[in-house]
Coordinates of C-alpha atoms in Angstrom, one line a residue:
F1 CA -21.6 -1.8 -10.5
R2 CA -20.2 1.7 -10.3
R3 CA -20.6 3.9 -7.2
N4 CA -22.5 7.0 -8.2
N5 CA -22.0 5.9 -11.8
E6 CA -18.3 6.9 -11.6
V7 CA -16.4 4.6 -13.9
L8 CA -13.4 4.0 -11.6
K9 CA -15.5 3.4 -8.5
T10 CA -16.0 -0.3 -8.8
C11 CA -16.6 -2.8 -6.0
D12 CA -12.8 -3.6 -6.0
W13 CA -12.1 0.1 -5.7
I14 CA -14.3 0.4 -2.7
G15 CA -12.7 -2.6 -1.1
L16 CA -9.1 -1.4 -1.5
T17 CA -8.9 0.7 1.7
S18 CA -10.6 0.7 5.1
A19 CA -11.6 4.3 4.6
R20 CA -13.5 3.5 1.4
R21 CA -15.2 0.6 3.0
S22 CA -16.3 2.8 5.9
N23 CA -17.5 5.5 3.7
N24 CA -19.4 3.3 1.2
C25 CA -20.4 -0.1 2.7
S26 CA -23.2 1.3 4.8
I27 CA -25.1 2.3 1.7
G28 CA -27.8 -0.1 0.5
N29 CA -26.9 -0.5 -3.2
V30 CA -23.2 -0.9 -2.3
I31 CA -23.9 -3.7 0.2
D32 CA -26.1 -5.4 -2.3
N33 CA -23.6 -5.2 -5.1
C34 CA -20.3 -5.5 -3.3
P35 CA -20.5 -8.2 -0.6
Q36 CA -16.9 -9.3 -1.1
A37 CA -15.4 -5.8 -1.2
C38 CA -17.4 -4.9 1.9
R39 CA -16.3 -8.1 3.6
L40 CA -19.8 -9.3 4.3
C41 CA -18.8 -12.8 3.2
C42 CA -15.7 -15.0 3.2
D43 CA -16.1 -17.1 0.1
D44 CA -13.3 -17.4 -2.4
D45 CA -14.0 -15.9 -5.8
E46 CA -13.6 -18.8 -8.2
D47 CA -12.7 -16.5 -11.1
F48 CA -10.0 -14.6 -9.3
R49 CA -6.3 -15.5 -9.7
V50 CA -3.3 -14.8 -7.5
E51 CA -0.1 -14.1 -9.4
N52 CA 2.8 -15.7 -7.6
D53 CA 6.4 -14.5 -7.7
R54 CA 7.1 -16.7 -10.8
G55 CA 4.3 -15.1 -12.7
N56 CA 2.0 -18.1 -12.5
L57 CA -1.7 -17.5 -11.9
Q58 CA -3.2 -19.5 -9.1
Q59 CA -6.7 -20.0 -7.7
C60 CA -7.4 -18.7 -4.2
K61 CA -7.3 -22.3 -2.8
W62 CA -3.6 -22.3 -3.6
L63 CA -3.1 -19.9 -0.7
S64 CA -4.8 -22.2 1.8
R65 CA -2.2 -24.9 1.4
E66 CA 0.7 -23.0 3.1
K67 CA 0.8 -20.3 5.7
V68 CA 3.8 -18.7 4.0
R69 CA 1.8 -18.1 0.9
R70 CA -1.0 -16.5 2.9
D71 CA 1.5 -14.3 4.7
R72 CA 3.1 -13.3 1.4
Y73 CA 0.1 -12.7 -0.8
C74 CA -3.1 -12.1 1.2
G75 CA -2.2 -8.4 1.9
E76 CA -1.3 -7.7 -1.7
T77 CA -3.3 -5.8 -4.3
M78 CA -3.6 -7.7 -7.6
F79 CA -5.6 -6.8 -10.7
G80 CA -7.2 -3.9 -8.9
A81 CA -8.4 -5.9 -5.9
L82 CA -7.1 -6.8 -2.5
V83 CA -6.3 -10.5 -2.5
T84 CA -7.8 -11.0 1.0
N85 CA -11.2 -9.6 -0.3
K86 CA -11.3 -12.0 -3.2
C87 CA -9.9 -15.0 -1.3
G88 CA -11.5 -14.5 2.1
K89 CA -11.8 -18.2 2.8
S90 CA -8.3 -19.2 1.7
C91 CA -6.8 -16.2 3.5
S92 CA -8.5 -17.2 6.7
R93 CA -9.9 -13.7 6.9
C94 CA -13.0 -14.8 8.8
G95 CA -13.3 -17.3 11.6
P96 CA -15.7 -20.1 11.1
S97 CA -18.0 -18.9 13.9
S98 CA -18.6 -15.6 12.2
M99 CA -19.8 -17.0 8.9
P100 CA -23.4 -17.9 9.8
S101 CA -24.2 -14.5 11.2
I102 CA -22.6 -12.6 8.3
V103 CA -23.5 -14.5 5.2
P104 CA -27.4 -14.2 5.4
S105 CA -27.2 -10.4 5.7
P106 CA -26.9 -9.5 2.0
A107 CA -30.0 -9.2 -0.1
P108 CA -31.3 -12.4 -1.8
S109 CA -29.9 -11.3 -5.1
T110 CA -26.3 -11.1 -3.8
P111 CA -25.2 -14.7 -4.8
S112 CA -25.9 -13.9 -8.5
L113 CA -23.9 -10.7 -8.3
V114 CA -20.7 -12.1 -6.7
P115 CA -19.4 -13.8 -9.9
S116 CA -19.9 -10.5 -11.8
T117 CA -17.5 -8.5 -9.5
F118 CA -14.4 -10.0 -10.9
P119 CA -15.0 -9.3 -14.6
S120 CA -16.2 -5.8 -13.8
S121 CA -12.8 -5.0 -12.2
L122 CA -10.9 -5.5 -15.5
P123 CA -12.6 -2.7 -17.5
S124 CA -12.0 -0.4 -14.6
L125 CA -8.2 -0.5 -15.3
L126 CA -8.8 0.9 -18.8
L127 CA -12.0 2.8 -18.1
S128 CA -14.3 3.4 -21.0
S129 CA -11.9 3.2 -23.9
T130 CA -13.8 2.4 -27.0
P131 CA -13.2 -1.2 -28.2
S132 CA -13.5 -0.1 -31.8
V133 CA -10.3 2.1 -31.6
R134 CA -7.5 -0.3 -32.5
P135 CA -3.9 1.0 -32.9
S136 CA -3.2 -1.5 -35.6
S137 CA -6.0 -0.3 -37.8
N138 CA -5.3 3.4 -37.6
P139 CA -2.0 4.1 -35.9
S140 CA -1.7 7.6 -37.2
Q141 CA -4.9 8.7 -35.4
S142 CA -4.9 6.8 -32.1
C143 CA -2.6 5.4 -29.5
R144 CA -5.0 3.4 -27.3
D145 CA -4.7 -0.1 -25.8
N146 CA -7.4 -2.5 -26.8
P147 CA -9.6 -3.2 -23.7
A148 CA -10.8 -6.5 -25.1
F149 CA -7.3 -7.9 -25.7
R150 CA -6.2 -10.8 -23.5
R151 CA -2.7 -12.4 -23.9
N152 CA -3.2 -16.1 -24.8
N153 CA -6.9 -15.6 -24.1
E154 CA -6.1 -15.5 -20.3
V155 CA -8.7 -13.3 -18.7
L156 CA -6.3 -11.5 -16.3
K157 CA -3.6 -10.8 -18.9
T158 CA -4.8 -7.5 -20.2
C159 CA -2.7 -4.7 -21.7
D160 CA -2.5 -3.1 -18.3
W161 CA -1.2 -6.3 -16.8
I162 CA 1.5 -6.5 -19.4
G163 CA 2.5 -2.9 -18.8
L164 CA 2.8 -3.2 -15.0
T165 CA 6.4 -4.4 -14.9
S166 CA 9.5 -4.2 -17.2
A167 CA 9.8 -8.0 -17.1
R168 CA 6.3 -8.4 -18.6
R169 CA 7.0 -5.8 -21.2
S170 CA 10.2 -7.5 -22.2
N171 CA 8.5 -10.9 -22.4
N172 CA 5.4 -9.8 -24.3
C173 CA 6.0 -6.6 -26.2
S174 CA 8.0 -8.2 -29.0
I175 CA 5.0 -10.3 -30.0
G176 CA 3.0 -9.0 -33.0
N177 CA -0.5 -9.1 -31.6
V178 CA 0.6 -7.6 -28.3
I179 CA 2.3 -4.7 -30.1
D180 CA -0.8 -4.1 -32.2
N181 CA -3.2 -4.2 -29.3
C182 CA -1.2 -2.7 -26.4
P183 CA 0.8 0.3 -27.7
Q184 CA 0.4 2.3 -24.5
A185 CA 1.3 -0.6 -22.2
C186 CA 4.4 -1.4 -24.4
R187 CA 5.3 2.3 -24.3
L188 CA 5.3 2.6 -28.1
C189 CA 3.7 6.0 -27.9
C190 CA 3.3 8.8 -25.4
D191 CA -0.3 10.0 -25.9
D192 CA -2.5 10.6 -22.8
D193 CA -5.5 8.4 -22.5
E194 CA -8.4 10.8 -22.4
D195 CA -10.6 8.3 -20.5
F196 CA -8.1 7.5 -17.8
R197 CA -8.3 9.3 -14.4
V198 CA -5.7 9.9 -11.7
E199 CA -7.0 9.8 -8.2
N200 CA -5.4 12.4 -6.0
D201 CA -4.9 12.4 -2.3
R202 CA -8.3 13.9 -1.7
G203 CA -10.0 11.2 -3.6
N204 CA -10.8 13.4 -6.6
L205 CA -10.5 12.0 -10.1
Q206 CA -8.4 14.0 -12.6
Q207 CA -7.5 13.7 -16.2
C208 CA -3.9 13.1 -17.2
K209 CA -3.4 16.8 -18.1
W210 CA -3.9 17.6 -14.4
L211 CA -0.5 16.1 -13.8

């Protein structure tokens, strides 16, 4: 799902701020497609992972075991989504009495859409980069991260994930298949990604050259 077919405006994008939820979550197709982001339900997303301070990926239920974990992570943004949106149950975002009145409200098709919201958030980080463009096959013509690449086949460990911190770059960017697939994330080149957009303070999406 993309709001108004704009590539960056995924369900996770809508759910990141209260202003976006207010502006979008009263619209029918948004409600139907983004129940977690719009906070219409409090289920945990079984596909989502919380990255702890040690760099380990944990399921939402890991948060429910200790209050200190909920206090530390539920307000964080990870992999383009608010943890509390993805882990509503484990973050104790909704009281038990509110659940019966909230859950039935989405359209009948909603349960089948919830699992799809997590995978859809990953491409939004890299936008519509063409999978066929691989830096390793034609380095002289392109400097693009491969959107299909996953470190050790772990779904959350994209090129963007690697590039987020200096520690991740240090730990991963000396490895051959990472270098070949993630030249931008590893800072091996300085080309602008023509598909990437910067969101300014007015909510407008701009190309890199706008900067």
